[in-house]
Amino acid sequence: MALPTFISIRRQRRPANKSSPCSSVDASPPNGGHPSQSTIKAATRTRLIFSLLTSALFFIALIFLILVEIGSTKGNKPVLGSIYFMKLDLSHIIPQSVPNASLINSIARTLGLHDFYQVGLWNYCEGYGNEITECSKPVTLYWFDPVSIILSELLAGATIALPQNVIDALSLVRLASRIMFALFLTGACTCFVSIFLTPLSIFTRWATFPIAIFAFLTALTTTVATIIATVMFIIFQKVIHSAEDTVNIIPEIGTKMFAFMWTASACAIVGWLLQMGMCCCCASRRDIMLGKKTGRRKVWKESGQVSPAEMGEPENRRRGLFGRKKQ
């Protein structure tokens, strides 16, 4: 025979959760405890601002990189014609210490020698006085060889003896120019992609780290290309200055080109640093939906909702990197 069962009528006492913030909040979160989309967007506004700022920095860097790319490609346009790495003034190639220097300089011009030559990333331009008369055809992996250019433009049988140290420096210019060309082109392409990738970090921090690596590639290629161009043309300028006793070639560094290069590099570096900072700072939308972070606390107070990270979560229990709980 089955024995009767007795159910205790004593009411079980449950300890009140003093640490739960829900007991002191009258309004309960809608949608079964999940915050609304408007609240999530408002709570992650700080991360959105930094994401858009990073994208804007890469956009600015891309504009300046484009100016570096198209500099000296069109001689008939004043803006593009004034952007160059270096300008060589050969209008007084024979030093004044040489007898009849003015006459020889005028003869050199009639033999086909132009007053100046300026070098860009894809080609070079030439002209008389302050006016560009012609630009060469853009060439991939271009490097500036003033010796070949000058000798090719002189009439048959005419020649100008350039110093040996200038000729020796051309081997370094050839290698550095090709590396610089490839890095500038890579930096411009990766910078364009980074403009659209960086805003995606607003959704989750797990996607922020791969985007930060890609942003680092953009900053690295742009900065290294800028450093190579700066060092190469400064050395080339000093080499030409050392030969003033033999030939009077006046080298001039392109101020606009150097300003554009370094501005693009600075924007790319700052954009990468901001992207790296978002790997561990500023709550993402996924963090708030999963209750890993609260984001802007002011938003929760104004909306009257309780953030998922505060529901039943002790105050002394913190979360580490990527929302992991610390014991």
mmCIF file of C-alpha atoms in Angstrom:
data_model
loop_
_atom_site.group_PDB
_atom_site.id
_atom_site.type_symbol
_atom_site.label_atom_id
_atom_site.label_comp_id
_atom_site.label_asym_id
_atom_site.label_seq_id
_atom_site.Cartn_x
_atom_site.Cartn_y
_atom_site.Cartn_z
ATOM 1 C CA MET A 1 0.000 0.000 0.000
ATOM 2 C CA ALA A 2 1.349 3.401 -0.978
ATOM 3 C CA LEU A 3 2.063 5.710 1.882
ATOM 4 C CA PRO A 4 0.498 9.144 1.813
ATOM 5 C CA THR A 5 2.808 12.030 1.013
ATOM 6 C CA PHE A 6 2.783 15.238 2.988
ATOM 7 C CA ILE A 7 3.507 18.577 1.490
ATOM 8 C CA SER A 8 4.951 21.138 3.801
ATOM 9 C CA ILE A 9 2.823 24.201 4.060
ATOM 10 C CA ARG A 10 5.681 26.145 5.510
ATOM 11 C CA ARG A 11 6.575 28.992 3.196
ATOM 12 C CA GLN A 12 10.148 28.912 1.962
ATOM 13 C CA ARG A 13 12.076 32.025 2.583
ATOM 14 C CA ARG A 14 14.309 33.362 -0.140
ATOM 15 C CA PRO A 15 17.027 35.850 0.713
ATOM 16 C CA ALA A 16 16.601 39.162 -0.980
ATOM 17 C CA ASN A 17 19.252 40.059 -3.439
ATOM 18 C CA LYS A 18 20.470 43.314 -2.010
ATOM 19 C CA SER A 19 22.970 43.864 -4.721
ATOM 20 C CA SER A 20 20.463 43.671 -7.545
ATOM 21 C CA PRO A 21 19.635 47.099 -8.898
ATOM 22 C CA CYS A 22 16.274 45.888 -10.160
ATOM 23 C CA SER A 23 14.741 46.179 -6.698
ATOM 24 C CA SER A 24 15.238 49.932 -6.705
ATOM 25 C CA VAL A 25 14.054 50.552 -10.259
ATOM 26 C CA ASP A 26 10.371 50.815 -10.979
ATOM 27 C CA ALA A 27 10.577 50.566 -14.750
ATOM 28 C CA SER A 28 11.536 47.158 -16.111
ATOM 29 C CA PRO A 29 13.456 46.790 -19.362
ATOM 30 C CA PRO A 30 11.253 46.032 -22.340
ATOM 31 C CA ASN A 31 11.477 43.081 -24.693
ATOM 32 C CA GLY A 32 12.045 40.521 -21.938
ATOM 33 C CA GLY A 33 15.025 42.285 -20.375
ATOM 34 C CA HIS A 34 16.740 43.317 -23.598
ATOM 35 C CA PRO A 35 17.379 47.023 -24.195
ATOM 36 C CA SER A 36 15.797 48.727 -27.158
ATOM 37 C CA GLN A 37 17.764 49.521 -30.284
ATOM 38 C CA SER A 38 17.602 53.238 -29.585
ATOM 39 C CA THR A 39 19.070 52.681 -26.138
ATOM 40 C CA ILE A 40 21.868 50.500 -27.541
ATOM 41 C CA LYS A 41 22.748 53.121 -30.144
ATOM 42 C CA ALA A 42 22.744 55.874 -27.547
ATOM 43 C CA ALA A 43 24.865 53.838 -25.128
ATOM 44 C CA THR A 44 27.484 53.144 -27.817
ATOM 45 C CA ARG A 45 27.621 56.672 -29.175
ATOM 46 C CA THR A 46 31.161 57.167 -27.882
ATOM 47 C CA ARG A 47 32.400 54.186 -29.862
ATOM 48 C CA LEU A 48 30.521 55.435 -32.925
ATOM 49 C CA ILE A 49 32.227 58.835 -32.673
ATOM 50 C CA PHE A 50 35.691 57.283 -32.489
ATOM 51 C CA SER A 51 34.896 54.908 -35.361
ATOM 52 C CA LEU A 52 33.758 57.743 -37.611
ATOM 53 C CA LEU A 53 36.750 59.841 -36.537
ATOM 54 C CA THR A 54 39.076 56.994 -37.517
ATOM 55 C CA SER A 55 37.343 56.667 -40.869
ATOM 56 C CA ALA A 56 37.632 60.423 -41.416
ATOM 57 C CA LEU A 57 41.372 60.315 -40.687
ATOM 58 C CA PHE A 58 41.881 57.611 -43.296
ATOM 59 C CA PHE A 59 39.787 59.633 -45.740
ATOM 60 C CA ILE A 60 42.038 62.668 -45.217
ATOM 61 C CA ALA A 61 45.112 60.471 -45.607
ATOM 62 C CA LEU A 62 43.713 59.099 -48.871
ATOM 63 C CA ILE A 63 43.186 62.611 -50.277
ATOM 64 C CA PHE A 64 46.802 63.562 -49.610
ATOM 65 C CA LEU A 65 48.059 60.250 -50.969
ATOM 66 C CA ILE A 66 46.125 60.864 -54.176
ATOM 67 C CA LEU A 67 47.797 64.265 -54.467
ATOM 68 C CA VAL A 68 51.172 62.558 -54.016
ATOM 69 C CA GLU A 69 50.261 60.019 -56.690
ATOM 70 C CA ILE A 70 49.137 62.522 -59.324
ATOM 71 C CA GLY A 71 51.773 65.187 -58.644
ATOM 72 C CA SER A 72 53.636 66.363 -61.792
ATOM 73 C CA THR A 73 51.514 64.179 -64.073
ATOM 74 C CA LYS A 74 49.869 67.166 -65.810
ATOM 75 C CA GLY A 75 52.047 70.123 -66.640
ATOM 76 C CA ASN A 76 49.210 72.275 -67.951
ATOM 77 C CA LYS A 77 47.471 72.331 -64.551
ATOM 78 C CA PRO A 78 49.052 74.708 -62.023
ATOM 79 C CA VAL A 79 48.138 72.642 -58.965
ATOM 80 C CA LEU A 80 49.526 69.344 -60.236
ATOM 81 C CA GLY A 81 52.526 71.045 -61.787
ATOM 82 C CA SER A 82 53.591 72.496 -58.433
ATOM 83 C CA ILE A 83 53.655 69.106 -56.673
ATOM 84 C CA TYR A 84 57.013 67.388 -57.050
ATOM 85 C CA PHE A 85 59.655 65.587 -54.999
ATOM 86 C CA MET A 86 62.614 67.528 -56.364
ATOM 87 C CA LYS A 87 63.259 70.200 -58.953
ATOM 88 C CA LEU A 88 66.631 70.538 -60.682
ATOM 89 C CA ASP A 89 67.464 74.015 -61.998
ATOM 90 C CA LEU A 90 69.922 73.758 -64.925
ATOM 91 C CA SER A 91 69.477 77.280 -66.291
ATOM 92 C CA HIS A 92 73.013 78.157 -65.127
ATOM 93 C CA ILE A 93 74.615 74.736 -65.296
ATOM 94 C CA ILE A 94 78.074 76.196 -65.989
ATOM 95 C CA PRO A 95 79.463 77.960 -62.894
ATOM 96 C CA GLN A 96 80.170 81.673 -63.186
ATOM 97 C CA SER A 97 83.805 81.006 -62.310
ATOM 98 C CA VAL A 98 84.247 79.452 -65.765
ATOM 99 C CA PRO A 99 85.170 81.964 -68.492
ATOM 100 C CA ASN A 100 82.278 82.847 -70.806
ATOM 101 C CA ALA A 101 79.819 80.971 -68.516
ATOM 102 C CA SER A 102 76.778 82.969 -69.697
ATOM 103 C CA LEU A 103 77.558 82.227 -73.329
ATOM 104 C CA ILE A 104 78.023 78.526 -72.656
ATOM 105 C CA ASN A 105 74.740 78.361 -70.720
ATOM 106 C CA SER A 106 72.884 79.914 -73.627
ATOM 107 C CA ILE A 107 74.544 77.453 -76.002
ATOM 108 C CA ALA A 108 73.500 74.541 -73.761
ATOM 109 C CA ARG A 109 69.905 75.714 -74.012
ATOM 110 C CA THR A 110 70.053 75.818 -77.805
ATOM 111 C CA LEU A 111 71.462 72.296 -77.793
ATOM 112 C CA GLY A 112 68.239 71.009 -76.225
ATOM 113 C CA LEU A 113 68.832 71.408 -72.488
ATOM 114 C CA HIS A 114 65.821 72.688 -70.540
ATOM 115 C CA ASP A 115 65.976 75.162 -67.675
ATOM 116 C CA PHE A 116 64.568 72.759 -65.084
ATOM 117 C CA TYR A 117 63.458 69.178 -64.529
ATOM 118 C CA GLN A 118 61.114 68.105 -61.747
ATOM 119 C CA VAL A 119 60.349 64.577 -60.669
ATOM 120 C CA GLY A 120 57.065 63.047 -59.544
ATOM 121 C CA LEU A 121 56.038 59.532 -58.572
ATOM 122 C CA TRP A 122 55.103 58.408 -62.104
ATOM 123 C CA ASN A 123 57.160 60.664 -64.390
ATOM 124 C CA TYR A 124 59.061 63.925 -64.717
ATOM 125 C CA CYS A 125 58.297 67.321 -66.201
ATOM 126 C CA GLU A 126 60.532 69.865 -67.908
ATOM 127 C CA GLY A 127 60.284 73.469 -68.945
ATOM 128 C CA TYR A 128 61.792 76.908 -69.379
ATOM 129 C CA GLY A 129 61.708 79.696 -66.839
ATOM 130 C CA ASN A 130 58.784 78.938 -64.508
ATOM 131 C CA GLU A 131 56.555 77.256 -67.099
ATOM 132 C CA ILE A 132 56.291 73.519 -67.708
ATOM 133 C CA THR A 133 56.436 72.723 -71.413
ATOM 134 C CA GLU A 134 56.131 68.943 -71.376
ATOM 135 C CA CYS A 135 55.744 65.948 -69.047
ATOM 136 C CA SER A 136 56.880 62.426 -69.788
ATOM 137 C CA LYS A 137 54.481 59.521 -70.030
ATOM 138 C CA PRO A 138 53.623 57.968 -66.628
ATOM 139 C CA VAL A 139 55.513 54.712 -66.053
ATOM 140 C CA THR A 140 54.974 52.062 -63.378
ATOM 141 C CA LEU A 141 57.865 51.774 -60.877
ATOM 142 C CA TYR A 142 59.324 54.968 -62.287
ATOM 143 C CA TRP A 143 62.678 56.283 -61.098
ATOM 144 C CA PHE A 144 64.315 59.592 -61.982
ATOM 145 C CA ASP A 145 67.537 59.286 -64.017
ATOM 146 C CA PRO A 146 68.727 62.840 -64.778
ATOM 147 C CA VAL A 147 71.845 61.648 -66.631
ATOM 148 C CA SER A 148 69.884 59.677 -69.235
ATOM 149 C CA ILE A 149 67.282 62.420 -69.564
ATOM 150 C CA ILE A 150 69.810 65.183 -70.146
ATOM 151 C CA LEU A 151 71.921 63.188 -72.593
ATOM 152 C CA SER A 152 68.863 62.053 -74.542
ATOM 153 C CA GLU A 153 67.649 65.608 -75.059
ATOM 154 C CA LEU A 154 70.938 67.083 -76.238
ATOM 155 C CA LEU A 155 71.688 67.199 -79.920
ATOM 156 C CA ALA A 156 73.707 64.393 -81.468
ATOM 157 C CA GLY A 157 77.340 64.596 -80.398
ATOM 158 C CA ALA A 158 76.684 67.074 -77.562
ATOM 159 C CA THR A 159 77.407 65.972 -74.003
ATOM 160 C CA ILE A 160 77.732 67.365 -70.479
ATOM 161 C CA ALA A 161 80.127 65.758 -68.025
ATOM 162 C CA LEU A 162 78.327 65.150 -64.711
ATOM 163 C CA PRO A 163 80.274 64.396 -61.518
ATOM 164 C CA GLN A 164 80.924 60.751 -60.660
ATOM 165 C CA ASN A 165 79.295 60.987 -57.224
ATOM 166 C CA VAL A 166 76.026 62.045 -58.874
ATOM 167 C CA ILE A 167 76.195 59.046 -61.209
ATOM 168 C CA ASP A 168 77.001 56.692 -58.307
ATOM 169 C CA ALA A 169 73.982 57.922 -56.349
ATOM 170 C CA LEU A 170 71.624 56.895 -59.151
ATOM 171 C CA SER A 171 71.824 53.191 -58.238
ATOM 172 C CA LEU A 172 70.457 54.014 -54.788
ATOM 173 C CA VAL A 173 67.797 56.251 -56.311
ATOM 174 C CA ARG A 174 66.645 53.473 -58.656
ATOM 175 C CA LEU A 175 66.137 50.910 -55.873
ATOM 176 C CA ALA A 176 64.610 53.324 -53.369
ATOM 177 C CA SER A 177 62.259 54.847 -55.959
ATOM 178 C CA ARG A 178 60.781 51.486 -56.903
ATOM 179 C CA ILE A 179 60.233 50.504 -53.277
ATOM 180 C CA MET A 180 58.722 53.921 -52.583
ATOM 181 C CA PHE A 181 56.408 53.616 -55.591
ATOM 182 C CA ALA A 182 55.089 50.215 -54.478
ATOM 183 C CA LEU A 183 54.566 51.351 -50.882
ATOM 184 C CA PHE A 184 52.724 54.542 -51.818
ATOM 185 C CA LEU A 185 50.409 52.626 -54.136
ATOM 186 C CA THR A 186 49.770 49.952 -51.493
ATOM 187 C CA GLY A 187 49.148 52.594 -48.845
ATOM 188 C CA ALA A 188 46.588 54.367 -51.014
ATOM 189 C CA CYS A 189 44.696 51.116 -51.702
ATOM 190 C CA THR A 190 44.664 49.963 -48.069
ATOM 191 C CA CYS A 191 43.701 53.461 -46.943
ATOM 192 C CA PHE A 192 40.675 53.383 -49.236
ATOM 193 C CA VAL A 193 39.556 50.032 -47.817
ATOM 194 C CA SER A 194 40.142 51.208 -44.220
ATOM 195 C CA ILE A 195 37.645 54.035 -44.709
ATOM 196 C CA PHE A 196 34.826 51.474 -44.996
ATOM 197 C CA LEU A 197 36.213 48.886 -42.566
ATOM 198 C CA THR A 198 36.717 51.034 -39.479
ATOM 199 C CA PRO A 199 33.003 51.931 -38.954
ATOM 200 C CA LEU A 200 32.267 48.189 -38.627
ATOM 201 C CA SER A 201 34.050 48.161 -35.263
ATOM 202 C CA ILE A 202 30.947 49.744 -33.720
ATOM 203 C CA PHE A 203 29.188 46.374 -33.752
ATOM 204 C CA THR A 204 31.704 44.118 -31.989
ATOM 205 C CA ARG A 205 35.167 44.336 -30.493
ATOM 206 C CA TRP A 206 36.132 40.953 -31.942
ATOM 207 C CA ALA A 207 36.112 42.526 -35.419
ATOM 208 C CA THR A 208 38.065 45.554 -34.192
ATOM 209 C CA PHE A 209 41.383 43.739 -33.806
ATOM 210 C CA PRO A 210 41.555 42.415 -37.425
ATOM 211 C CA ILE A 211 40.567 45.874 -38.642
ATOM 212 C CA ALA A 212 43.314 47.365 -36.461
ATOM 213 C CA ILE A 213 45.852 45.030 -38.081
ATOM 214 C CA PHE A 214 44.716 46.197 -41.512
ATOM 215 C CA ALA A 215 44.927 49.818 -40.335
ATOM 216 C CA PHE A 216 48.458 49.123 -39.116
ATOM 217 C CA LEU A 217 49.352 47.921 -42.623
ATOM 218 C CA THR A 218 48.032 51.207 -44.008
ATOM 219 C CA ALA A 219 50.027 53.303 -41.545
ATOM 220 C CA LEU A 220 53.157 51.192 -42.044
ATOM 221 C CA THR A 221 53.247 51.358 -45.846
ATOM 222 C CA THR A 222 52.451 55.067 -45.933
ATOM 223 C CA THR A 223 54.993 56.008 -43.266
ATOM 224 C CA VAL A 224 57.800 53.843 -44.663
ATOM 225 C CA ALA A 225 57.242 55.259 -48.170
ATOM 226 C CA THR A 226 57.343 58.785 -46.755
ATOM 227 C CA ILE A 227 60.562 58.101 -44.853
ATOM 228 C CA ILE A 228 62.214 56.555 -47.928
ATOM 229 C CA ALA A 229 61.240 59.526 -50.098
ATOM 230 C CA THR A 230 62.441 62.038 -47.509
ATOM 231 C CA VAL A 231 65.810 60.375 -46.921
ATOM 232 C CA MET A 232 66.434 59.626 -50.611
ATOM 233 C CA PHE A 233 65.828 63.115 -51.964
ATOM 234 C CA ILE A 234 67.613 64.855 -49.104
ATOM 235 C CA ILE A 235 70.690 62.702 -49.742
ATOM 236 C CA PHE A 236 70.387 63.335 -53.469
ATOM 237 C CA GLN A 237 70.181 67.070 -52.792
ATOM 238 C CA LYS A 238 73.363 66.986 -50.717
ATOM 239 C CA VAL A 239 75.180 64.975 -53.401
ATOM 240 C CA ILE A 240 74.277 67.558 -56.042
ATOM 241 C CA HIS A 241 75.320 70.413 -53.754
ATOM 242 C CA SER A 242 78.715 68.763 -53.288
ATOM 243 C CA ALA A 243 79.332 69.038 -57.058
ATOM 244 C CA GLU A 244 78.760 72.790 -57.346
ATOM 245 C CA ASP A 245 82.359 73.384 -58.386
ATOM 246 C CA THR A 246 81.933 71.198 -61.477
ATOM 247 C CA VAL A 247 78.343 71.899 -62.558
ATOM 248 C CA ASN A 248 75.955 74.477 -61.188
ATOM 249 C CA ILE A 249 72.782 72.396 -60.694
ATOM 250 C CA ILE A 250 70.432 73.855 -58.078
ATOM 251 C CA PRO A 251 68.250 71.156 -56.410
ATOM 252 C CA GLU A 252 65.010 72.208 -54.763
ATOM 253 C CA ILE A 253 62.949 69.978 -52.472
ATOM 254 C CA GLY A 254 59.202 70.024 -53.175
ATOM 255 C CA THR A 255 57.649 71.543 -50.046
ATOM 256 C CA LYS A 256 54.072 70.682 -51.031
ATOM 257 C CA MET A 257 54.892 67.066 -51.802
ATOM 258 C CA PHE A 258 56.693 66.586 -48.498
ATOM 259 C CA ALA A 259 53.849 68.257 -46.583
ATOM 260 C CA PHE A 260 51.287 65.997 -48.276
ATOM 261 C CA MET A 261 53.326 62.864 -47.548
ATOM 262 C CA TRP A 262 53.819 63.559 -43.860
ATOM 263 C CA THR A 263 50.219 64.705 -43.365
ATOM 264 C CA ALA A 264 48.968 61.439 -44.853
ATOM 265 C CA SER A 265 51.352 59.451 -42.655
ATOM 266 C CA ALA A 266 50.298 61.329 -39.509
ATOM 267 C CA CYS A 267 46.591 60.767 -40.221
ATOM 268 C CA ALA A 268 47.168 57.062 -40.884
ATOM 269 C CA ILE A 269 49.149 56.622 -37.656
ATOM 270 C CA VAL A 270 46.554 58.416 -35.517
ATOM 271 C CA GLY A 271 43.764 56.409 -37.158
ATOM 272 C CA TRP A 272 45.559 53.166 -36.383
ATOM 273 C CA LEU A 273 46.116 54.186 -32.733
ATOM 274 C CA LEU A 274 42.422 55.016 -32.316
ATOM 275 C CA GLN A 275 41.470 51.671 -33.833
ATOM 276 C CA MET A 276 43.807 49.853 -31.437
ATOM 277 C CA GLY A 277 42.289 51.719 -28.507
ATOM 278 C CA MET A 278 38.805 50.526 -29.433
ATOM 279 C CA CYS A 279 39.942 46.921 -29.050
ATOM 280 C CA CYS A 280 39.584 47.240 -25.267
ATOM 281 C CA CYS A 281 37.809 50.569 -24.704
ATOM 282 C CA CYS A 282 34.284 51.804 -25.429
ATOM 283 C CA ALA A 283 31.414 49.319 -25.344
ATOM 284 C CA SER A 284 30.235 47.856 -28.639
ATOM 285 C CA ARG A 285 26.650 47.005 -29.489
ATOM 286 C CA ARG A 286 27.353 43.311 -29.056
ATOM 287 C CA ASP A 287 28.778 43.968 -25.589
ATOM 288 C CA ILE A 288 25.575 45.648 -24.446
ATOM 289 C CA MET A 289 23.285 43.027 -25.991
ATOM 290 C CA LEU A 290 25.215 40.252 -24.217
ATOM 291 C CA GLY A 291 25.507 42.185 -20.973
ATOM 292 C CA LYS A 292 29.290 42.484 -21.052
ATOM 293 C CA LYS A 293 29.427 46.275 -20.788
ATOM 294 C CA THR A 294 27.044 49.091 -19.981
ATOM 295 C CA GLY A 295 28.350 51.827 -22.247
ATOM 296 C CA ARG A 296 27.200 55.327 -21.374
ATOM 297 C CA ARG A 297 25.504 55.042 -17.976
ATOM 298 C CA LYS A 298 23.733 58.353 -18.430
ATOM 299 C CA VAL A 299 21.627 56.804 -21.188
ATOM 300 C CA TRP A 300 20.281 54.088 -18.878
ATOM 301 C CA LYS A 301 19.334 56.611 -16.216
ATOM 302 C CA GLU A 302 17.525 58.844 -18.679
ATOM 303 C CA SER A 303 15.651 55.947 -20.308
ATOM 304 C CA GLY A 304 14.642 54.363 -16.989
ATOM 305 C CA GLN A 305 15.939 50.966 -18.123
ATOM 306 C CA VAL A 306 18.376 48.642 -16.416
ATOM 307 C CA SER A 307 21.347 47.580 -18.484
ATOM 308 C CA PRO A 308 21.871 43.829 -18.974
ATOM 309 C CA ALA A 309 25.282 44.123 -17.341
ATOM 310 C CA GLU A 310 23.655 45.410 -14.130
ATOM 311 C CA MET A 311 20.812 42.898 -13.891
ATOM 312 C CA GLY A 312 21.733 40.488 -11.121
ATOM 313 C CA GLU A 313 25.424 41.366 -11.414
ATOM 314 C CA PRO A 314 27.231 42.065 -8.124
ATOM 315 C CA GLU A 315 28.796 45.485 -7.934
ATOM 316 C CA ASN A 316 32.215 44.139 -6.962
ATOM 317 C CA ARG A 317 32.389 41.738 -9.884
ATOM 318 C CA ARG A 318 34.203 43.279 -12.770
ATOM 319 C CA ARG A 319 34.837 42.155 -16.311
ATOM 320 C CA GLY A 320 38.164 42.014 -18.044
ATOM 321 C CA LEU A 321 39.225 42.237 -21.652
ATOM 322 C CA PHE A 322 36.464 41.367 -24.183
ATOM 323 C CA GLY A 323 33.917 41.070 -21.361
ATOM 324 C CA ARG A 324 35.360 38.045 -19.528
ATOM 325 C CA LYS A 325 34.409 37.803 -15.876
ATOM 326 C CA LYS A 326 37.125 38.173 -13.296
ATOM 327 C CA GLN A 327 36.915 35.768 -10.426
#
